[in-house]
Structure formats: structure tokens, C-alpha cells
Amino acid sequence: AGSTLLLTRYPASSFSAISPTPSKLTKDPPAPFKWPILGTLPDFLSRGGIDKFAEVHESMYRDFGPVYSMSILGDDTIVLCDPIIFDSILRKEGKFPIGGTEGVSTFIDYYEENNVTMALNMFQSGPEWKEWRDSLNPDMFAAWTTYLPSIAQTCRKISDVAGYEVSENIAFVDFISRAAFDMFETVMYGSSSFTTNSKVAKPEDIEFVMASQAAFDITGALLSNPMEKLFEGDLYKKFVVNMDKTFSFARKRTKKYADLALMDQQQVQQPQRSRQFKQFFFADEVSADAGVDEESSKCPVQKIRNAIPTKFVNPSFIERLVHRGELNNEDISEIGAPLLMAGVDTTAYVMSWLYLNLASNPDVQTKLAEELHSVLKGADLTTVEQMDSLPYLRACIRESHRLTPPVPIQAKKLKQEVDIVLPNGDIYHVEAGKRIFLNLRAFP
């Protein structure tokens, strides 16, 4: 009912234009009463505070419209409720717009205080961020389809124990977090320690999952209460303790797998060098072997396995980074923590809401089950072709993500001042350097 009310009140594309320079007719966006020092914090708390962050922004949208402002302890923010205008702002900022991660000061402060350069680049903008992304993109994002076989293998093992574990040993929400860890660990390292199976799960693996959850949970509270960080209160100290746990665990484990991958690569290179030597001096003796190598190279999956030494179903992300040789093993181990943490938290959130939304709509759940049985017939999902043949599954995931996104807002900082023009003639001027939010719970 709330979504329908919002739709009828503010039609899509409420904003008509963005002007890059201030207008004489501009005015400040509407906002709750702003107190000295506290700003709009009392209003924020009265609407539910950090514990009801989504409800806060839904009510702000109803009360103030498609553009409004907030000021928490001097931190002024403009909130937009239309993704079209938010996208327009991004496009006007050139090749390197300031992204949302730069607003997550808790992680930035931690990495700066601990001199973690590679992880810190994840939160930057400009050429530094592009260099960081380019170092990971070929083996992570661009090659995502090549990880499907190993993910499917892990998911089958998770499914085998899910019913028993959730009924007898592990709370559902914790099981989902562990499942996310098992899957992402498989991508990172090639195999999983299976924290979802209480018979084989190791305490240090479970502690990492719990510490990751705690660090992300505390981050939200710290961002809405910067005084905790300023005075290093108990909440901030708890954040540091959990970050220390996650970073130490992930760095050590990533370094272990990177060193193993380097050893495997060196062992493979020895006979290759010997072969090159023989080819140079004894070409006739090795020419007969060429046909076998040429034939096996025609399969793209086999190409990857031939090129990158691995003991797993497919080469892991760490093995691929080592093979590419653009980063040394110390740098690779440093990026392990933020990637593993982020993969666990966001994946667990999306999965939890998907299952909850399906359970709340049994007819949808039944229809999805029928599609899965009809198309897969009990087989694992290991190819893009299989995924493309499951349109209802894709629709369920996207609709769940739309209704219950991982965060209720997307934040960024403006590189240049802009004017936001509404159809009714109102023009809101936003200065460069000010933080803006996209309210994901109030799309018109």
C-alpha cells in the first residue's frame, strides 16, 4: 500500500533537468527542523533512527517529496528519490565520478590507520580506483561465468545439509551468512571449508563470518553517529576488534593460497622451459607432440585449465591473479579481506531477502520450483545457457532485490555544484563537495 501511494504521488522522472551552474531562483530543499549542533538528528531518531533506516527514508519521502535534506551533527546531505537524476549527475562527472564507497568512512579510517594501501584503493576515486579495478576485473568480474562449476559444486554440498543444520544446529540467518562465505571462499580459493556443515566447520572460519557481520552492522550505527568515532566509544572499539579479526584471517588465508599457487606455477614452468630448450635444439623430436596440444586448446574451459595450474574444478580467483603476474603475493593477500568481507555480507543479505520474499508468496515459490524442475531436472546450474533458460528465477531475484535492496540508500559526494529543476519550477542548488543520497526505498 505504501509503494502505491508513493507511485501515485510522484510520477516517474519527477525531475526535468540539471543545470551545472547556480540559478538566482534556487532555494534549499525541504528538511525537518534543524537544531544547533544536532541538526536534524532529533527528527531522524524520532522516525526510528538507524534501526529503522529504511522506514526513516520512506517517511521522509512522504513528508517532503522527491528531494529533501538532512543534517546529522553538521553532516549535511541532500536526498534524491529518482534514479534518473542520480544517474545524470554521475554522467556529468566525467571518467572518474566519486563513488558511494568513499562515504563509508569507517572502513577508510581503518585501512588508513593500518596502512593497508591496496584495500584502501577500493574506496578511492580517479586513476587510483581504476588501476585497482583493472587489476581485478579480468579475473573476477569479466570471468564470472567460469566460476559457475565450482560454485555449483559447493552449493550442492550446502543443500545436502541445509535442512538438518537449520533445524538442529544453526539459526537460518546465520546459515545463510555461512553459505555466502562458503560460496565466495570457493571463488577466491578454489574450495570451501564448509562452515554450513557443523561436523566439519572450523571455529576460526565461523569467527570470520561472525566478525564480518558485526563489522558491517556496526558500520551503519557509526555512520549515523560520528561522535562514537570521534571519542572512540565502545561501539567504535568493537568495530576495530572485529575488523582486526576479519583482516588478519583473510590476509593469512589469501597469502597461503597465493603462495601455493605460485609454487604450482613454478613447478609447471620447469618442464615448459625444458620443452622450449628441446624445441630449440631438437625440433624434430618434439614435433609429434604438437598435435595433442593443438587439439586440447580448442575447448575454452580446457584452455583455462591448461594455462593456469589448478587442483580444483576451475582455477580460483587467487590462482588467476598469481598467474597474471600484475600483483605480488603481498598485494594479493591485502585485497583478500575487503573482497571476502564484502562478498559475504552483500550475498547473505540478498539471499536472505530472496528466501523470505519467496516464503511470503507461496504461489511464486511454487511457480519457481516448477521452472527449476522442468529446466534443470535435478542437475546443477553450471552454465550461462542454463541461466538464460530460467527467466522466472531471474525475475524473482530482481524483484526481491528491487523490493528489499541491500541498503536503503546509495551515497556519493558531488564533484561539482548542480541545480536540480523540478516540473513545478522549484530549483534546488547543491554545492560541490556535498553528500547526496539516492533513496532506494522511494523510487517514484
Short mmCIF file of C-alpha atoms in Angstrom, two decimals:
data_model
loop_
_atom_site.label_atom_id
_atom_site.label_comp_id
_atom_site.label_asym_id
_atom_site.label_seq_id
_atom_site.Cartn_x
_atom_site.Cartn_y
_atom_site.Cartn_z
CA ALA A 1 0.00 0.00 0.00
CA GLY A 2 2.84 2.38 0.83
CA SER A 3 4.53 1.80 -2.52
CA THR A 4 1.30 2.50 -4.41
CA LEU A 5 0.82 5.78 -2.55
CA LEU A 6 4.34 6.87 -3.43
CA LEU A 7 3.87 5.96 -7.05
CA THR A 8 0.70 7.98 -7.46
CA ARG A 9 2.04 10.97 -5.60
CA TYR A 10 5.28 11.44 -7.53
CA PRO A 11 5.30 10.07 -11.08
CA ALA A 12 8.43 8.67 -12.64
CA SER A 13 11.08 11.12 -13.83
CA SER A 14 9.91 13.88 -11.48
CA PHE A 15 12.99 15.91 -12.34
CA SER A 16 13.14 17.69 -15.65
CA ALA A 17 16.71 18.94 -15.84
CA ILE A 18 20.05 19.55 -14.18
CA SER A 19 21.77 22.86 -14.57
CA PRO A 20 25.56 22.85 -13.99
CA THR A 21 25.55 26.43 -12.67
CA PRO A 22 23.55 28.08 -9.87
CA SER A 23 20.35 29.96 -10.68
CA LYS A 24 19.09 33.13 -8.95
CA LEU A 25 15.84 31.32 -8.24
CA THR A 26 17.37 28.39 -6.35
CA LYS A 27 16.34 27.50 -2.82
CA ASP A 28 17.26 24.94 -0.21
CA PRO A 29 15.47 21.56 -0.32
CA PRO A 30 12.81 20.99 2.36
CA ALA A 31 14.00 19.45 5.60
CA PRO A 32 12.95 18.80 9.20
CA PHE A 33 13.70 21.50 11.79
CA LYS A 34 17.45 21.97 12.13
CA TRP A 35 18.70 22.37 15.70
CA PRO A 36 22.03 23.99 16.63
CA ILE A 37 24.83 21.41 16.60
CA LEU A 38 22.42 18.45 16.48
CA GLY A 39 20.93 19.42 13.11
CA THR A 40 18.04 17.13 12.16
CA LEU A 41 19.23 14.29 14.42
CA PRO A 42 16.20 14.51 16.78
CA ASP A 43 13.83 14.08 13.81
CA PHE A 44 15.95 11.19 12.50
CA LEU A 45 15.74 9.41 15.86
CA SER A 46 12.01 10.08 16.23
CA ARG A 47 11.39 8.34 12.88
CA GLY A 48 13.21 5.20 14.03
CA GLY A 49 16.92 6.02 13.75
CA ILE A 50 19.50 3.59 12.45
CA ASP A 51 17.47 0.53 13.50
CA LYS A 52 14.67 1.57 11.11
CA PHE A 53 16.76 3.27 8.46
CA ALA A 54 14.54 2.21 5.55
CA GLU A 55 11.38 3.38 7.33
CA VAL A 56 13.05 6.73 8.09
CA HIS A 57 13.60 7.46 4.40
CA GLU A 58 10.19 6.17 3.36
CA SER A 59 8.55 8.60 5.80
CA MET A 60 10.85 11.44 4.72
CA TYR A 61 9.77 10.88 1.13
CA ARG A 62 6.10 11.01 2.10
CA ASP A 63 6.56 14.17 4.15
CA PHE A 64 8.92 16.19 1.98
CA GLY A 65 8.70 14.89 -1.59
CA PRO A 66 11.26 13.77 -4.17
CA VAL A 67 14.09 16.00 -2.86
CA TYR A 68 14.85 16.69 0.79
CA SER A 69 17.83 17.34 3.04
CA MET A 70 19.14 16.08 6.35
CA SER A 71 21.85 17.32 8.70
CA ILE A 72 23.22 14.91 11.30
CA LEU A 73 25.65 16.68 13.65
CA GLY A 74 26.77 19.09 10.93
CA ASP A 75 26.96 16.48 8.16
CA ASP A 76 24.61 17.94 5.52
CA THR A 77 23.10 15.57 2.96
CA ILE A 78 20.71 16.03 0.02
CA VAL A 79 18.45 13.03 -0.68
CA LEU A 80 17.10 12.32 -4.17
CA CYS A 81 14.28 9.88 -4.93
CA ASP A 82 14.66 9.38 -8.67
CA PRO A 83 17.45 7.20 -10.11
CA ILE A 84 17.32 9.09 -13.42
CA ILE A 85 18.56 12.32 -11.88
CA PHE A 86 21.16 10.47 -9.81
CA ASP A 87 22.46 8.79 -12.96
CA SER A 88 22.55 12.17 -14.75
CA ILE A 89 24.77 13.58 -12.01
CA LEU A 90 27.15 10.63 -12.31
CA ARG A 91 27.40 11.06 -16.08
CA LYS A 92 28.30 14.74 -15.73
CA GLU A 93 31.29 13.94 -13.53
CA GLY A 94 33.48 12.53 -16.29
CA LYS A 95 35.55 9.33 -16.32
CA PHE A 96 36.01 9.10 -12.56
CA PRO A 97 32.90 10.14 -10.60
CA ILE A 98 33.11 9.98 -6.83
CA GLY A 99 31.51 6.68 -5.87
CA GLY A 100 29.46 5.64 -2.88
CA THR A 101 32.25 3.74 -1.11
CA GLU A 102 34.07 6.99 -0.32
CA GLY A 103 31.29 7.80 2.11
CA VAL A 104 31.94 4.65 4.14
CA SER A 105 34.42 6.40 6.43
CA THR A 106 34.64 3.57 8.95
CA PHE A 107 36.48 1.24 6.56
CA ILE A 108 38.55 4.07 5.07
CA ASP A 109 39.71 5.18 8.52
CA TYR A 110 40.59 1.63 9.49
CA TYR A 111 42.65 0.98 6.36
CA GLU A 112 44.42 4.34 6.65
CA GLU A 113 45.25 3.77 10.32
CA ASN A 114 46.67 0.34 9.47
CA ASN A 115 48.43 1.47 6.27
CA VAL A 116 46.55 -1.01 4.07
CA THR A 117 47.19 0.59 0.68
CA MET A 118 45.74 -1.98 -1.72
CA ALA A 119 42.49 -2.31 0.23
CA LEU A 120 42.27 1.47 0.55
CA ASN A 121 42.30 1.89 -3.23
CA MET A 122 38.94 0.14 -3.31
CA PHE A 123 37.44 3.22 -1.63
CA GLN A 124 39.13 5.86 -3.79
CA SER A 125 38.11 7.63 -6.99
CA GLY A 126 40.07 8.69 -10.03
CA PRO A 127 43.01 6.84 -11.63
CA GLU A 128 43.89 5.01 -8.37
CA TRP A 129 40.49 3.35 -8.27
CA LYS A 130 40.64 2.48 -11.99
CA GLU A 131 44.06 0.91 -11.55
CA TRP A 132 42.75 -1.16 -8.63
CA ARG A 133 39.66 -2.24 -10.57
CA ASP A 134 41.67 -3.05 -13.71
CA SER A 135 43.95 -5.31 -11.68
CA LEU A 136 40.96 -7.42 -10.59
CA ASN A 137 38.47 -7.09 -13.44
CA PRO A 138 39.80 -9.69 -15.94
CA ASP A 139 39.87 -12.49 -13.35
CA MET A 140 36.82 -11.62 -11.25
CA PHE A 141 34.07 -9.66 -12.96
CA ALA A 142 34.80 -10.36 -16.63
CA ALA A 143 35.34 -14.07 -15.98
CA TRP A 144 32.36 -14.68 -13.67
CA THR A 145 30.87 -17.43 -15.84
CA THR A 146 33.98 -19.59 -15.45
CA TYR A 147 33.37 -19.89 -11.69
CA LEU A 148 29.92 -21.46 -12.09
CA PRO A 149 31.06 -25.12 -11.93
CA SER A 150 32.86 -24.72 -8.60
CA ILE A 151 30.07 -22.59 -7.12
CA ALA A 152 27.53 -25.23 -8.14
CA GLN A 153 29.60 -27.97 -6.52
CA THR A 154 29.72 -26.02 -3.25
CA CYS A 155 26.01 -25.19 -3.39
CA ARG A 156 25.14 -28.87 -3.79
CA LYS A 157 27.04 -29.69 -0.59
CA ILE A 158 25.35 -26.79 1.21
CA SER A 159 21.93 -28.01 0.06
CA ASP A 160 22.67 -31.54 1.28
CA VAL A 161 22.99 -30.34 4.90
CA ALA A 162 20.67 -27.31 4.89
CA GLY A 163 17.55 -28.99 6.24
CA TYR A 164 19.27 -30.73 9.12
CA GLU A 165 21.58 -27.87 10.10
CA VAL A 166 18.85 -25.19 10.14
CA SER A 167 16.52 -27.47 12.08
CA GLU A 168 19.06 -28.69 14.64
CA ASN A 169 22.19 -26.54 14.85
CA ILE A 170 22.34 -23.18 13.05
CA ALA A 171 19.86 -20.30 13.01
CA PHE A 172 18.58 -19.62 9.49
CA VAL A 173 20.09 -16.13 9.26
CA ASP A 174 23.49 -17.45 10.37
CA PHE A 175 23.26 -20.40 7.98
CA ILE A 176 22.71 -18.00 5.06
CA SER A 177 25.77 -15.96 6.08
CA ARG A 178 27.84 -19.13 6.29
CA ALA A 179 26.52 -20.25 2.90
CA ALA A 180 27.59 -16.92 1.39
CA PHE A 181 31.04 -17.38 2.92
CA ASP A 182 31.33 -20.95 1.58
CA MET A 183 30.41 -19.83 -1.93
CA PHE A 184 32.66 -16.79 -2.03
CA GLU A 185 35.52 -18.73 -0.45
CA THR A 186 35.19 -21.21 -3.32
CA VAL A 187 35.55 -18.39 -5.84
CA MET A 188 38.52 -16.88 -4.02
CA TYR A 189 40.47 -20.04 -3.18
CA GLY A 190 39.02 -22.85 -5.29
CA SER A 191 37.47 -24.82 -2.44
CA SER A 192 35.40 -24.21 0.67
CA SER A 193 35.87 -25.05 4.36
CA PHE A 194 32.08 -25.63 4.59
CA THR A 195 31.05 -23.61 7.61
CA THR A 196 27.48 -24.70 6.81
CA ASN A 197 28.32 -28.22 7.96
CA SER A 198 28.69 -28.20 11.75
CA LYS A 199 30.54 -31.53 11.65
CA VAL A 200 33.48 -30.11 9.69
CA ALA A 201 33.28 -26.34 10.30
CA LYS A 202 36.34 -24.84 11.99
CA PRO A 203 35.97 -22.24 14.78
CA GLU A 204 38.24 -19.70 13.03
CA ASP A 205 36.09 -19.81 9.87
CA ILE A 206 32.87 -19.30 11.83
CA GLU A 207 34.52 -16.47 13.77
CA PHE A 208 35.37 -14.72 10.49
CA VAL A 209 31.74 -14.88 9.35
CA MET A 210 30.50 -13.54 12.69
CA ALA A 211 33.12 -10.77 12.78
CA SER A 212 32.26 -9.72 9.21
CA GLN A 213 28.59 -9.48 10.10
CA ALA A 214 29.39 -7.47 13.22
CA ALA A 215 31.70 -5.05 11.38
CA PHE A 216 29.06 -4.26 8.74
CA ASP A 217 26.30 -3.94 11.34
CA ILE A 218 28.37 -1.57 13.45
CA THR A 219 29.33 0.49 10.37
CA GLY A 220 25.73 1.62 9.90
CA ALA A 221 25.50 2.77 13.50
CA LEU A 222 28.83 4.61 13.32
CA LEU A 223 27.91 6.46 10.13
CA SER A 224 24.78 7.83 11.79
CA ASN A 225 26.66 8.70 15.00
CA PRO A 226 30.10 10.13 14.11
CA MET A 227 30.67 11.10 17.75
CA GLU A 228 31.39 7.42 18.50
CA LYS A 229 34.42 7.52 16.22
CA LEU A 230 35.49 10.97 17.40
CA PHE A 231 35.60 9.95 21.06
CA GLU A 232 36.49 6.30 20.34
CA GLY A 233 33.48 4.96 22.21
CA ASP A 234 32.73 1.33 22.94
CA LEU A 235 30.95 0.83 19.63
CA TYR A 236 33.94 2.05 17.63
CA LYS A 237 36.30 -0.13 19.68
CA LYS A 238 34.07 -3.11 18.93
CA PHE A 239 34.26 -2.26 15.22
CA VAL A 240 38.08 -2.21 15.35
CA VAL A 241 38.20 -5.56 17.18
CA ASN A 242 36.02 -7.22 14.55
CA MET A 243 37.94 -5.62 11.67
CA ASP A 244 41.20 -6.88 13.18
CA LYS A 245 39.76 -10.40 13.25
CA THR A 246 38.49 -10.36 9.69
CA PHE A 247 41.55 -8.71 8.20
CA SER A 248 44.01 -10.99 9.98
CA PHE A 249 42.08 -14.12 8.97
CA ALA A 250 41.55 -13.16 5.32
CA ARG A 251 45.06 -11.84 4.82
CA LYS A 252 46.66 -15.00 6.23
CA ARG A 253 44.42 -17.34 4.26
CA THR A 254 44.81 -15.42 1.00
CA LYS A 255 48.60 -15.35 1.40
CA LYS A 256 48.60 -19.13 1.97
CA TYR A 257 46.68 -19.82 -1.25
CA ALA A 258 48.68 -17.25 -3.23
CA ASP A 259 51.96 -18.89 -2.15
CA LEU A 260 50.62 -22.34 -3.08
CA ALA A 261 49.51 -21.04 -6.48
CA LEU A 262 52.96 -19.55 -7.07
CA MET A 263 54.63 -22.86 -6.20
CA ASP A 264 52.33 -24.74 -8.60
CA GLN A 265 53.07 -22.22 -11.33
CA GLN A 266 56.82 -22.58 -10.85
CA GLN A 267 56.57 -26.38 -10.99
CA VAL A 268 54.66 -26.18 -14.28
CA GLN A 269 57.12 -23.70 -15.74
CA GLN A 270 60.11 -26.01 -15.21
CA PRO A 271 59.08 -28.67 -17.76
CA GLN A 272 57.87 -25.90 -20.08
CA ARG A 273 61.35 -24.35 -20.06
CA SER A 274 62.81 -27.79 -20.68
CA ARG A 275 60.44 -28.27 -23.61
CA GLN A 276 61.41 -24.89 -25.08
CA PHE A 277 65.06 -25.89 -24.80
CA LYS A 278 64.39 -29.15 -26.63
CA GLN A 279 62.36 -27.38 -29.31
CA PHE A 280 65.23 -25.03 -29.95
CA PHE A 281 67.92 -27.71 -30.21
CA PHE A 282 65.93 -30.86 -31.12
CA ALA A 283 62.89 -29.64 -33.08
CA ASP A 284 62.26 -32.97 -34.85
CA GLU A 285 61.86 -34.92 -31.58
CA VAL A 286 59.08 -32.76 -30.15
CA SER A 287 57.10 -32.01 -33.33
CA ALA A 288 54.98 -35.14 -32.88
CA ASP A 289 53.55 -33.82 -29.60
CA ALA A 290 52.23 -30.60 -31.12
CA GLY A 291 49.03 -32.15 -32.47
CA VAL A 292 47.85 -33.17 -28.98
CA ASP A 293 48.36 -29.69 -27.54
CA GLU A 294 46.63 -28.05 -30.50
CA GLU A 295 43.56 -30.28 -30.20
CA SER A 296 43.11 -29.73 -26.43
CA SER A 297 43.37 -25.95 -26.81
CA LYS A 298 40.10 -25.76 -28.78
CA CYS A 299 37.96 -26.06 -25.61
CA PRO A 300 37.73 -22.67 -23.78
CA VAL A 301 37.40 -24.28 -20.34
CA GLN A 302 40.31 -26.57 -21.05
CA LYS A 303 42.29 -23.57 -22.24
CA ILE A 304 41.97 -22.00 -18.79
CA ARG A 305 42.89 -25.25 -17.04
CA ASN A 306 45.88 -25.76 -19.35
CA ALA A 307 47.09 -22.20 -18.90
CA ILE A 308 46.62 -21.99 -15.11
CA PRO A 309 47.72 -24.93 -12.94
CA THR A 310 44.95 -25.92 -10.55
CA LYS A 311 43.73 -28.84 -8.44
CA PHE A 312 40.16 -27.52 -8.38
CA VAL A 313 37.12 -27.73 -10.66
CA ASN A 314 38.21 -24.44 -12.20
CA PRO A 315 41.10 -22.08 -11.39
CA SER A 316 40.44 -19.92 -8.35
CA PHE A 317 40.50 -16.14 -8.37
CA ILE A 318 43.78 -16.15 -6.42
CA GLU A 319 45.38 -18.62 -8.84
CA ARG A 320 44.40 -16.39 -11.74
CA LEU A 321 45.83 -13.27 -10.10
CA VAL A 322 49.10 -15.09 -9.42
CA HIS A 323 49.20 -16.39 -12.98
CA ARG A 324 48.57 -12.92 -14.43
CA GLY A 325 51.58 -11.61 -12.51
CA GLU A 326 50.49 -7.96 -12.22
CA LEU A 327 50.33 -8.08 -8.40
CA ASN A 328 52.80 -9.62 -5.98
CA ASN A 329 51.57 -12.02 -3.32
CA GLU A 330 51.68 -9.39 -0.57
CA ASP A 331 49.33 -7.13 -2.55
CA ILE A 332 47.08 -10.07 -3.36
CA SER A 333 46.84 -11.04 0.31
CA GLU A 334 45.96 -7.44 1.23
CA ILE A 335 42.91 -7.30 -1.03
CA GLY A 336 41.60 -10.62 0.27
CA ALA A 337 39.95 -9.16 3.37
CA PRO A 338 37.72 -6.46 1.79
CA LEU A 339 36.70 -8.79 -1.05
CA LEU A 340 35.84 -11.71 1.21
CA MET A 341 34.01 -9.48 3.69
CA ALA A 342 32.01 -7.65 1.02
CA GLY A 343 31.17 -10.88 -0.77
CA VAL A 344 29.83 -12.49 2.40
CA ASP A 345 27.75 -9.54 3.64
CA THR A 346 26.04 -8.48 0.41
CA THR A 347 25.43 -12.03 -0.81
CA ALA A 348 23.94 -13.07 2.53
CA TYR A 349 21.62 -10.05 2.58
CA VAL A 350 20.31 -10.63 -0.95
CA MET A 351 19.84 -14.37 -0.33
CA SER A 352 18.05 -13.85 2.99
CA TRP A 353 15.52 -11.46 1.49
CA LEU A 354 15.02 -13.66 -1.57
CA TYR A 355 14.08 -16.65 0.60
CA LEU A 356 11.89 -14.52 2.86
CA ASN A 357 10.07 -12.93 -0.09
CA LEU A 358 9.55 -16.35 -1.69
CA ALA A 359 8.22 -17.81 1.57
CA SER A 360 5.83 -14.85 1.86
CA ASN A 361 4.50 -15.57 -1.64
CA PRO A 362 3.96 -19.35 -1.83
CA ASP A 363 2.39 -19.19 -5.30
CA VAL A 364 5.56 -17.57 -6.62
CA GLN A 365 7.69 -20.11 -4.81
CA THR A 366 5.71 -22.96 -6.37
CA LYS A 367 5.98 -21.49 -9.87
CA LEU A 368 9.75 -21.05 -9.43
CA ALA A 369 10.15 -24.65 -8.24
CA GLU A 370 8.25 -25.87 -11.32
CA GLU A 371 10.59 -23.93 -13.62
CA LEU A 372 13.70 -25.29 -11.88
CA HIS A 373 12.44 -28.89 -12.06
CA SER A 374 11.37 -28.52 -15.67
CA VAL A 375 14.61 -26.96 -16.94
CA LEU A 376 17.35 -28.42 -14.75
CA LYS A 377 15.75 -31.80 -14.00
CA GLY A 378 17.85 -32.14 -10.86
CA ALA A 379 21.14 -31.06 -12.47
CA ASP A 380 23.41 -28.36 -11.09
CA LEU A 381 23.39 -24.89 -12.62
CA THR A 382 26.85 -24.63 -14.19
CA THR A 383 26.46 -22.73 -17.49
CA VAL A 384 25.22 -19.41 -18.80
CA GLU A 385 22.90 -21.28 -21.16
CA GLN A 386 21.13 -22.86 -18.17
CA MET A 387 20.80 -19.45 -16.50
CA ASP A 388 19.33 -17.93 -19.66
CA SER A 389 16.73 -20.70 -19.74
CA LEU A 390 15.45 -19.73 -16.26
CA PRO A 391 13.71 -16.37 -16.82
CA TYR A 392 11.40 -16.73 -13.82
CA LEU A 393 14.35 -17.31 -11.47
CA ARG A 394 15.99 -14.14 -12.79
CA ALA A 395 12.72 -12.23 -12.37
CA CYS A 396 12.34 -13.41 -8.76
CA ILE A 397 15.88 -12.36 -7.85
CA ARG A 398 15.50 -8.94 -9.48
CA GLU A 399 12.09 -8.27 -7.94
CA SER A 400 13.36 -9.27 -4.49
CA HIS A 401 16.37 -7.01 -4.98
CA ARG A 402 14.11 -4.13 -6.04
CA LEU A 403 11.76 -4.52 -3.08
CA THR A 404 14.46 -5.14 -0.49
CA PRO A 405 17.83 -3.75 -1.66
CA PRO A 406 20.94 -4.44 0.50
CA VAL A 407 20.91 -0.81 1.65
CA PRO A 408 18.04 1.71 1.62
CA ILE A 409 20.23 4.48 0.24
CA GLN A 410 23.15 4.95 -2.15
CA ALA A 411 25.54 7.72 -1.21
CA LYS A 412 28.15 9.80 -3.02
CA LYS A 413 29.87 13.17 -2.80
CA LEU A 414 29.43 15.79 -5.55
CA LYS A 415 32.46 16.83 -7.59
CA GLN A 416 30.73 19.93 -8.99
CA GLU A 417 27.78 22.12 -7.99
CA VAL A 418 24.46 21.47 -9.69
CA ASP A 419 20.90 22.79 -9.80
CA ILE A 420 18.06 20.27 -9.67
CA VAL A 421 14.97 21.50 -11.51
CA LEU A 422 11.51 20.05 -10.72
CA PRO A 423 8.48 20.19 -13.05
CA ASN A 424 6.72 22.64 -10.70
CA GLY A 425 9.53 25.16 -11.22
CA ASP A 426 11.33 24.57 -7.93
CA ILE A 427 15.11 24.66 -8.31
CA TYR A 428 17.36 23.21 -5.62
CA HIS A 429 21.01 24.21 -5.64
CA VAL A 430 23.54 21.64 -4.38
CA GLU A 431 27.10 22.77 -3.73
CA ALA A 432 30.21 20.83 -4.78
CA GLY A 433 31.56 18.58 -2.06
CA LYS A 434 28.13 17.98 -0.52
CA ARG A 435 26.98 14.44 0.03
CA ILE A 436 23.91 13.22 -1.85
CA PHE A 437 21.83 10.08 -1.31
CA LEU A 438 19.65 8.12 -3.70
CA ASN A 439 16.67 6.88 -1.68
CA LEU A 440 16.29 3.29 -2.89
CA ARG A 441 13.10 2.77 -0.89
CA ALA A 442 11.19 5.59 -2.60
CA PHE A 443 11.56 5.15 -6.36
CA PRO A 444 8.70 7.08 -7.98
#
